[in-house]
CSV table of N, CA, C and O in Angstrom, one decimal:
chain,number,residue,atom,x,y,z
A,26,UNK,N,-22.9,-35.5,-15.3
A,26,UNK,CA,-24.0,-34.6,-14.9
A,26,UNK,C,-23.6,-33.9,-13.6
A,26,UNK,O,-24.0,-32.7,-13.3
A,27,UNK,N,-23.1,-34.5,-13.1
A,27,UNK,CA,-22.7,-34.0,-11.9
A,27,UNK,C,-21.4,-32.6,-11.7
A,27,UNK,O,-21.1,-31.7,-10.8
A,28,UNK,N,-20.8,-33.1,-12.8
A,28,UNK,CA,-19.5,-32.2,-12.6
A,28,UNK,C,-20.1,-30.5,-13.3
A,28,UNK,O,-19.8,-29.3,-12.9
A,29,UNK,N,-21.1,-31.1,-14.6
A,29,UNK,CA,-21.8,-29.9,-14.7
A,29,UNK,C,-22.9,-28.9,-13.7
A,29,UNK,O,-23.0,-27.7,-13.9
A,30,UNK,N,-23.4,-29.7,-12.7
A,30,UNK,CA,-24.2,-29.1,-11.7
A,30,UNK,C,-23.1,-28.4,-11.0
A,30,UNK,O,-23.1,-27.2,-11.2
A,31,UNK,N,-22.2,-28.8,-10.4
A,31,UNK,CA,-21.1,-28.4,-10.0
A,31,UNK,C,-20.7,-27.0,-10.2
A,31,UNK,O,-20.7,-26.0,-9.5
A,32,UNK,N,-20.3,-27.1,-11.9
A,32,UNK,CA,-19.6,-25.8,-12.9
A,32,UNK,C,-20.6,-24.8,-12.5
A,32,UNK,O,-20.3,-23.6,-12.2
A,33,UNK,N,-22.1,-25.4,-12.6
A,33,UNK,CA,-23.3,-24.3,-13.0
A,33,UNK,C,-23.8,-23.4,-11.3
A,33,UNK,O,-24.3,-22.3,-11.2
A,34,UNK,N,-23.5,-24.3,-10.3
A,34,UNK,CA,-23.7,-23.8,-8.9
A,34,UNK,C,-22.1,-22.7,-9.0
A,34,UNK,O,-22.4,-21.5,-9.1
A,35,UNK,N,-21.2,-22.9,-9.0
A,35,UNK,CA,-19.9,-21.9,-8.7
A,35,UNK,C,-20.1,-21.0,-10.0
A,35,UNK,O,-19.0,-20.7,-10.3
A,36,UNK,N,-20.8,-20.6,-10.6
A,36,UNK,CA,-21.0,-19.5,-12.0
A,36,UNK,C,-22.1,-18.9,-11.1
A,36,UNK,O,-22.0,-17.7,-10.9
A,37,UNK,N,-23.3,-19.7,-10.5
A,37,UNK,CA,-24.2,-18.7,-10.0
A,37,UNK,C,-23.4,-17.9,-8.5
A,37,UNK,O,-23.3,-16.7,-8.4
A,38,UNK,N,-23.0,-18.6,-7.8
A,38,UNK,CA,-22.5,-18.4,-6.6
A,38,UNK,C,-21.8,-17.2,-6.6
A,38,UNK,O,-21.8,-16.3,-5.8
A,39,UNK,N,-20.8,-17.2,-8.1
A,39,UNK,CA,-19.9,-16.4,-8.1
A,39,UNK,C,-20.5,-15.1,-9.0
A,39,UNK,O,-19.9,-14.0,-8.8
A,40,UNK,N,-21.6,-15.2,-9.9
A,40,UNK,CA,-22.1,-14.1,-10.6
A,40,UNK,C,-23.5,-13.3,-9.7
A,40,UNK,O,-24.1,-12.3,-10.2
A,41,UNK,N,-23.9,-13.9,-8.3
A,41,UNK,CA,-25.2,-13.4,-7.5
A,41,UNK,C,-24.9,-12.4,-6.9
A,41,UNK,O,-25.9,-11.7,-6.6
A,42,UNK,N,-23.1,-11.9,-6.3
A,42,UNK,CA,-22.9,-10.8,-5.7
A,42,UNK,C,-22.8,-9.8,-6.7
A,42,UNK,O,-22.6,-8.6,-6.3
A,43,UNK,N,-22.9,-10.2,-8.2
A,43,UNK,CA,-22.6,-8.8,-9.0
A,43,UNK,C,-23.7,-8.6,-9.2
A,43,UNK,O,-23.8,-7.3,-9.1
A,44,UNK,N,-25.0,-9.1,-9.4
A,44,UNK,CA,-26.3,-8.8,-9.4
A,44,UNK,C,-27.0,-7.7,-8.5
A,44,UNK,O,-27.8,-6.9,-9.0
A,45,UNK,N,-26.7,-7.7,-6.9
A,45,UNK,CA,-26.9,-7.0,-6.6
A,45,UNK,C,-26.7,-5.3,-6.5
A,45,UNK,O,-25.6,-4.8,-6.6
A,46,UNK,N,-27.8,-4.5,-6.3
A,46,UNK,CA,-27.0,-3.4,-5.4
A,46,UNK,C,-25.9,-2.9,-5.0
A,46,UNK,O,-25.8,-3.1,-3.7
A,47,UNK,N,-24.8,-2.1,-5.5
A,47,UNK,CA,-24.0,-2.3,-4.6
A,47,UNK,C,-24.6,-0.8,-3.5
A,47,UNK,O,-25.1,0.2,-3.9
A,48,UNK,N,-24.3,-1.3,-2.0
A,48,UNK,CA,-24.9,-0.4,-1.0
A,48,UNK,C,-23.4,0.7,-0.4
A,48,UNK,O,-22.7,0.1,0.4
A,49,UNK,N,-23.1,1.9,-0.9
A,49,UNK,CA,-21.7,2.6,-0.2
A,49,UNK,C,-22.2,2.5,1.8
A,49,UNK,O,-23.3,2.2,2.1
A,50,UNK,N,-21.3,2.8,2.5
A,50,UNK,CA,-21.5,3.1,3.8
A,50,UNK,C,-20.6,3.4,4.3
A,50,UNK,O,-19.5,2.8,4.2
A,51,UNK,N,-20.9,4.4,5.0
A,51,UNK,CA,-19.8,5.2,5.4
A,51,UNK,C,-18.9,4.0,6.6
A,51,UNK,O,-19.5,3.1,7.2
A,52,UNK,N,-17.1,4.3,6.5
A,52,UNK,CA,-16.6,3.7,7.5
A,52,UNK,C,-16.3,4.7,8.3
A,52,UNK,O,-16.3,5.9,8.0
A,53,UNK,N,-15.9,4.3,9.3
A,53,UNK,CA,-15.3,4.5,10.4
A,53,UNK,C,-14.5,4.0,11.1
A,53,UNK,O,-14.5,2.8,11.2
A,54,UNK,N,-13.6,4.9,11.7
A,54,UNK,CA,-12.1,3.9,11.9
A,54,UNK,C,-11.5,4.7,12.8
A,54,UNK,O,-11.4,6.0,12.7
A,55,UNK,N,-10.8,3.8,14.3
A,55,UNK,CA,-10.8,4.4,15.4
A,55,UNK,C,-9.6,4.0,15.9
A,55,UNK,O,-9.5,2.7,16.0
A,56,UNK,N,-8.5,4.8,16.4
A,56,UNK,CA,-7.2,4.0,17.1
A,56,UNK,C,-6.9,4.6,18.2
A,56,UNK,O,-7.5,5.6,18.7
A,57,UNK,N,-5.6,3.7,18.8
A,57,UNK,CA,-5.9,4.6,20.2
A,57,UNK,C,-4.6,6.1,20.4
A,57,UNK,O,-4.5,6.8,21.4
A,58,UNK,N,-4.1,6.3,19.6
A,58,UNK,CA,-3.5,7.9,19.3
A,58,UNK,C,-4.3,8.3,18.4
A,58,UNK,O,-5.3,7.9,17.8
A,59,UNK,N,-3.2,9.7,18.2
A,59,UNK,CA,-3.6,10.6,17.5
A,59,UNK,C,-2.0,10.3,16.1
A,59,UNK,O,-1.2,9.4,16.1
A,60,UNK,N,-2.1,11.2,15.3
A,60,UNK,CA,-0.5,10.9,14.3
A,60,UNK,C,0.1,12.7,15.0
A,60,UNK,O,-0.5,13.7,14.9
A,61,UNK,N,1.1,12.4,15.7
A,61,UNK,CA,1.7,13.1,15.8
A,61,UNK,C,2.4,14.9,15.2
A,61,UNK,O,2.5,16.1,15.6
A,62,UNK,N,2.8,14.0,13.9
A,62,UNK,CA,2.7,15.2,12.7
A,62,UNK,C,3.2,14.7,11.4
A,62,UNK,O,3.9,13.6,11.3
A,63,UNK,N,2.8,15.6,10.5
A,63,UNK,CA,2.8,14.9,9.2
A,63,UNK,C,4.2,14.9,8.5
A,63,UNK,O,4.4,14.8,7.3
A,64,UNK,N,5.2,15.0,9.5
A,64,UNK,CA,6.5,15.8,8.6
A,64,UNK,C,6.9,14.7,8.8
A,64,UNK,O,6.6,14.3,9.9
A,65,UNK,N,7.6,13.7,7.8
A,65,UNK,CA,8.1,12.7,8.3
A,65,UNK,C,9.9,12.6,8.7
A,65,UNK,O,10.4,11.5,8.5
A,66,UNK,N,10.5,13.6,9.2
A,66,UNK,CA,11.4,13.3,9.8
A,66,UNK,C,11.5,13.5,11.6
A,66,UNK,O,12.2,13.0,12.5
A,67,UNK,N,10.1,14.5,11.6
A,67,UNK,CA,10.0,14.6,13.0
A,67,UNK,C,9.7,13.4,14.0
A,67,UNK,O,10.3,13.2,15.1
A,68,UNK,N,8.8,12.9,13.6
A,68,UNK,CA,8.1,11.6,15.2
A,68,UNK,C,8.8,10.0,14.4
A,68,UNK,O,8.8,9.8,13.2
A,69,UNK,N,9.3,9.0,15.3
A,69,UNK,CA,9.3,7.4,14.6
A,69,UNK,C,8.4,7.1,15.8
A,69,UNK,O,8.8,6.3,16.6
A,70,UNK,N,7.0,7.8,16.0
A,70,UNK,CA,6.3,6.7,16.2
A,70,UNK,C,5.8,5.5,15.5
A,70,UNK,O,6.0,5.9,14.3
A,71,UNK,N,5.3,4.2,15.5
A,71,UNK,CA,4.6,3.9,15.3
A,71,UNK,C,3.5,4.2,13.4
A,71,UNK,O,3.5,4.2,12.2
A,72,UNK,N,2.5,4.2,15.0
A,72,UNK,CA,1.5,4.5,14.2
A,72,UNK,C,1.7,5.8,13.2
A,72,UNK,O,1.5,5.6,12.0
A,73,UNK,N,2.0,6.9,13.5
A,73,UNK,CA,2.6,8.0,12.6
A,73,UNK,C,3.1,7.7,11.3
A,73,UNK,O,2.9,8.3,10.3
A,74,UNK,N,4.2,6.2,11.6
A,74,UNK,CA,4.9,6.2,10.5
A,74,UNK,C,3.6,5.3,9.3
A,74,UNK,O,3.6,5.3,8.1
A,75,UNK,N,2.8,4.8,10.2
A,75,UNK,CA,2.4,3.7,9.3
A,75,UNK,C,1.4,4.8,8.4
A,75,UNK,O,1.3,4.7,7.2
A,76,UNK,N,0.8,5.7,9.1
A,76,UNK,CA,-0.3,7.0,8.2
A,76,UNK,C,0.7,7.6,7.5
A,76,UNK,O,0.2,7.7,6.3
A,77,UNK,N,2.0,8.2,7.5
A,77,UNK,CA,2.6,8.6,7.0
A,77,UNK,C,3.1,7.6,5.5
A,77,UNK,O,3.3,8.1,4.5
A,78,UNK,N,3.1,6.5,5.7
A,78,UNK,CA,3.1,5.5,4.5
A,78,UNK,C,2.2,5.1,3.7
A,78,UNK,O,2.3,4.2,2.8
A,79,UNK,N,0.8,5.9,4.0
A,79,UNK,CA,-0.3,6.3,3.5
A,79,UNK,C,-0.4,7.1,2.6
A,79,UNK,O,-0.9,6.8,1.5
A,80,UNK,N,0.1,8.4,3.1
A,80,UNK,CA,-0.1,9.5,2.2
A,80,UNK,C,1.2,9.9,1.8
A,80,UNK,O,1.0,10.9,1.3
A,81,UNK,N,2.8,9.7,1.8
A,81,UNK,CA,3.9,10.3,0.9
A,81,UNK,C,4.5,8.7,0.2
A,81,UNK,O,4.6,7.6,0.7
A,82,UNK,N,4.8,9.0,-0.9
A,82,UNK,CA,5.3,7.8,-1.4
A,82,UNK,C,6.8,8.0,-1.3
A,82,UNK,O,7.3,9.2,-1.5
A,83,UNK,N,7.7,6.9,-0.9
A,83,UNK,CA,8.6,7.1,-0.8
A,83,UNK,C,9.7,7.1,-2.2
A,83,UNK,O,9.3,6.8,-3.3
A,84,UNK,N,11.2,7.4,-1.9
A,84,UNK,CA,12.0,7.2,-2.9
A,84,UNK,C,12.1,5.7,-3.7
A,84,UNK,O,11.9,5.2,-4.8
A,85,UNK,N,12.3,5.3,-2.4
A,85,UNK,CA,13.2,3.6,-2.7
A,85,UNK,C,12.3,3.1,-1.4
A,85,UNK,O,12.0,3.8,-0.4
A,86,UNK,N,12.0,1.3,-1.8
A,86,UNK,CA,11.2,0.8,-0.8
A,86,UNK,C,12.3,-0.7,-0.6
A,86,UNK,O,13.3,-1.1,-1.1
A,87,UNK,N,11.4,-1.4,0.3
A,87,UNK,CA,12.0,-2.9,0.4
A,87,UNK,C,11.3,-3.9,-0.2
A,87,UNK,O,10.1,-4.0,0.3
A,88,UNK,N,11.7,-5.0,-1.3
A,88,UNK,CA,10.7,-5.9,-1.6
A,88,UNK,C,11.3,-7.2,-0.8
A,88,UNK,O,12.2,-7.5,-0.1
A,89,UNK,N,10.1,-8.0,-1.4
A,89,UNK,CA,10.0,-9.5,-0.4
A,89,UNK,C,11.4,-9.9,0.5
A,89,UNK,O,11.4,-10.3,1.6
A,90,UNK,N,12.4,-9.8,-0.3
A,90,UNK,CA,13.7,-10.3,-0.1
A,90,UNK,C,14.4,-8.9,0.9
A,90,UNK,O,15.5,-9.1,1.6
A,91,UNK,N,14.0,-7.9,0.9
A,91,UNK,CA,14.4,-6.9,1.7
A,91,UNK,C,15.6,-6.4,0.9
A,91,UNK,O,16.8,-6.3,1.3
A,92,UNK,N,15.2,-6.2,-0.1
A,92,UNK,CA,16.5,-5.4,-0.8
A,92,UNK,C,15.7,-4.5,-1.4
A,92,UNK,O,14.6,-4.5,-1.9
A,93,UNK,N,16.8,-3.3,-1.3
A,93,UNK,CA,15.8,-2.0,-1.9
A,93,UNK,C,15.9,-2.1,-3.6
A,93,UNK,O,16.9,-2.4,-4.3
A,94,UNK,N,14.1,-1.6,-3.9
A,94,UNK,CA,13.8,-1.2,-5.4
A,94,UNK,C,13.2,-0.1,-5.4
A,94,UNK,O,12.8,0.4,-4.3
A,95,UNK,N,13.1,0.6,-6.6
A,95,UNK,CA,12.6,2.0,-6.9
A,95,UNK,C,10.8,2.1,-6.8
A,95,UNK,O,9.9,1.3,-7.2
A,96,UNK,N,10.9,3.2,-6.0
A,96,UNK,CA,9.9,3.8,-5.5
A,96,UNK,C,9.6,5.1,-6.5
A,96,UNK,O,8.9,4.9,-7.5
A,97,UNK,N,10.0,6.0,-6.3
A,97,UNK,CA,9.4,7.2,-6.9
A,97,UNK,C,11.1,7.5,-7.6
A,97,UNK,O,11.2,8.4,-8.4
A,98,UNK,N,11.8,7.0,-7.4
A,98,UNK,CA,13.1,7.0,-7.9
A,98,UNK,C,13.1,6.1,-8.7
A,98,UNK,O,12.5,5.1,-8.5
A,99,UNK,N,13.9,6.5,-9.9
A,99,UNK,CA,14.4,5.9,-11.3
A,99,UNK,C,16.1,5.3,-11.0
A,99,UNK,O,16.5,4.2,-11.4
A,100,UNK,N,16.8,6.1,-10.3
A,100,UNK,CA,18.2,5.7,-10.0
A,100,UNK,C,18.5,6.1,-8.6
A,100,UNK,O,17.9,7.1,-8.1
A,101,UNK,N,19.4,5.4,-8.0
A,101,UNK,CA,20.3,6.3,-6.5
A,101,UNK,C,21.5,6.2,-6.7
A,101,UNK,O,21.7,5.4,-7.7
A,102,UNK,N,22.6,6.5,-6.2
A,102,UNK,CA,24.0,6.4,-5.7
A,102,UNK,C,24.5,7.4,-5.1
A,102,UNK,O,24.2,8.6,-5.4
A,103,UNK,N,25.3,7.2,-4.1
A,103,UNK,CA,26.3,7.9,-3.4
A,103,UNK,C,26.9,9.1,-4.5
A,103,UNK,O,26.7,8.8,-5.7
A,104,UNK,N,27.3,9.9,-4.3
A,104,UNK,CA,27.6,10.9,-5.0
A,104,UNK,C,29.2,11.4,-3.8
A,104,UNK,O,29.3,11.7,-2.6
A,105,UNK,N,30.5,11.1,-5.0
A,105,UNK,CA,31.7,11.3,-4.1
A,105,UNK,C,31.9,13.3,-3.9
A,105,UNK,O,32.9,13.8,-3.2
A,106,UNK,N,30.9,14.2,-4.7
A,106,UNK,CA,31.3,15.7,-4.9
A,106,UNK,C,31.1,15.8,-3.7
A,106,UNK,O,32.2,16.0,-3.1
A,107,UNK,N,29.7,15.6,-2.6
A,107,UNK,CA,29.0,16.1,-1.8
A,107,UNK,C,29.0,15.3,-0.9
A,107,UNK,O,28.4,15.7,0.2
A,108,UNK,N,29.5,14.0,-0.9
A,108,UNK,CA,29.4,12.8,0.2
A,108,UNK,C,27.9,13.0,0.8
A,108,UNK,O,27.5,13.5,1.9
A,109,UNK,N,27.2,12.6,-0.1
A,109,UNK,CA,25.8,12.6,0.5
A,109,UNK,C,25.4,11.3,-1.2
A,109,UNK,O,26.0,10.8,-2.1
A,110,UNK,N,23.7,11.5,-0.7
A,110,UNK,CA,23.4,10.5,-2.1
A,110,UNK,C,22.5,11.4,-2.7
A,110,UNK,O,21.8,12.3,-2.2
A,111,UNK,N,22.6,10.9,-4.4
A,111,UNK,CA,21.7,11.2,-4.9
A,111,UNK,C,20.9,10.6,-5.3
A,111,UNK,O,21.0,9.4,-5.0
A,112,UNK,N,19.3,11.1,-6.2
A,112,UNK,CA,18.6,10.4,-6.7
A,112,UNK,C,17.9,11.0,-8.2
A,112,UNK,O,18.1,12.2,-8.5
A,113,UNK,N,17.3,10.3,-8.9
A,113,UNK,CA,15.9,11.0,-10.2
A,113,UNK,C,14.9,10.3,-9.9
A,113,UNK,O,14.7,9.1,-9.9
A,114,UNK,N,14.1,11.5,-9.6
A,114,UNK,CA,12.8,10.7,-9.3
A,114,UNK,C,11.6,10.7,-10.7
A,114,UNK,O,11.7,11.3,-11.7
A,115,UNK,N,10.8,10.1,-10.4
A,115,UNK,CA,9.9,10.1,-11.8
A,115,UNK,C,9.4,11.3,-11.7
A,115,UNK,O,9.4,11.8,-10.5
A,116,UNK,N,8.9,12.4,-13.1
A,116,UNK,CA,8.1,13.2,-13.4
A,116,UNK,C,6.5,13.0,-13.0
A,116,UNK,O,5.6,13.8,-13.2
């Protein structure tokens, strides 16, 4: 009886916040700069970069292990015509 009281308290507990209302409200959010500019080769501040990783998605990122995976890129490699690299990014 008990383990059912149990089951039946964590079913209400957990179904009481969907019952309500949901209330929107506005946020607000406050730091102590400004973002410098949106181009991202101009500023490595900080904070700049961290808003800038907000809004542009990159090519290729770092996962857990810090080895890069595809980002908005499908492939990379060095390219020996142009000694630079290439990429395909998704459509």
């Amino acid at each position: 009886m008990k383990t059912y009281m149990k089951t039946l308290l964590a079913g209400l507990a957990i179904l009481a916040p969907l019952s309500a209302p949901a209330l929107a409200e506005t946020l607000r959010w406050s730091a102590s700069g400004d973002v410098i500019s949106y181009d991202p080769n101009a500023q490595v501040d900080s904070f700049t970069q961290s808003v800038q990783h907000m809004v542009f998605d990159p090519l290729v990122r770092r996962n857990k292990d810090l080895k890069l995976e595809p980002a908005l890129a499908t492939s990379w490699g060095l390219s020996s015509r142009t000694a630079g690299a290439s990429s395909c990014a998704r459509a």
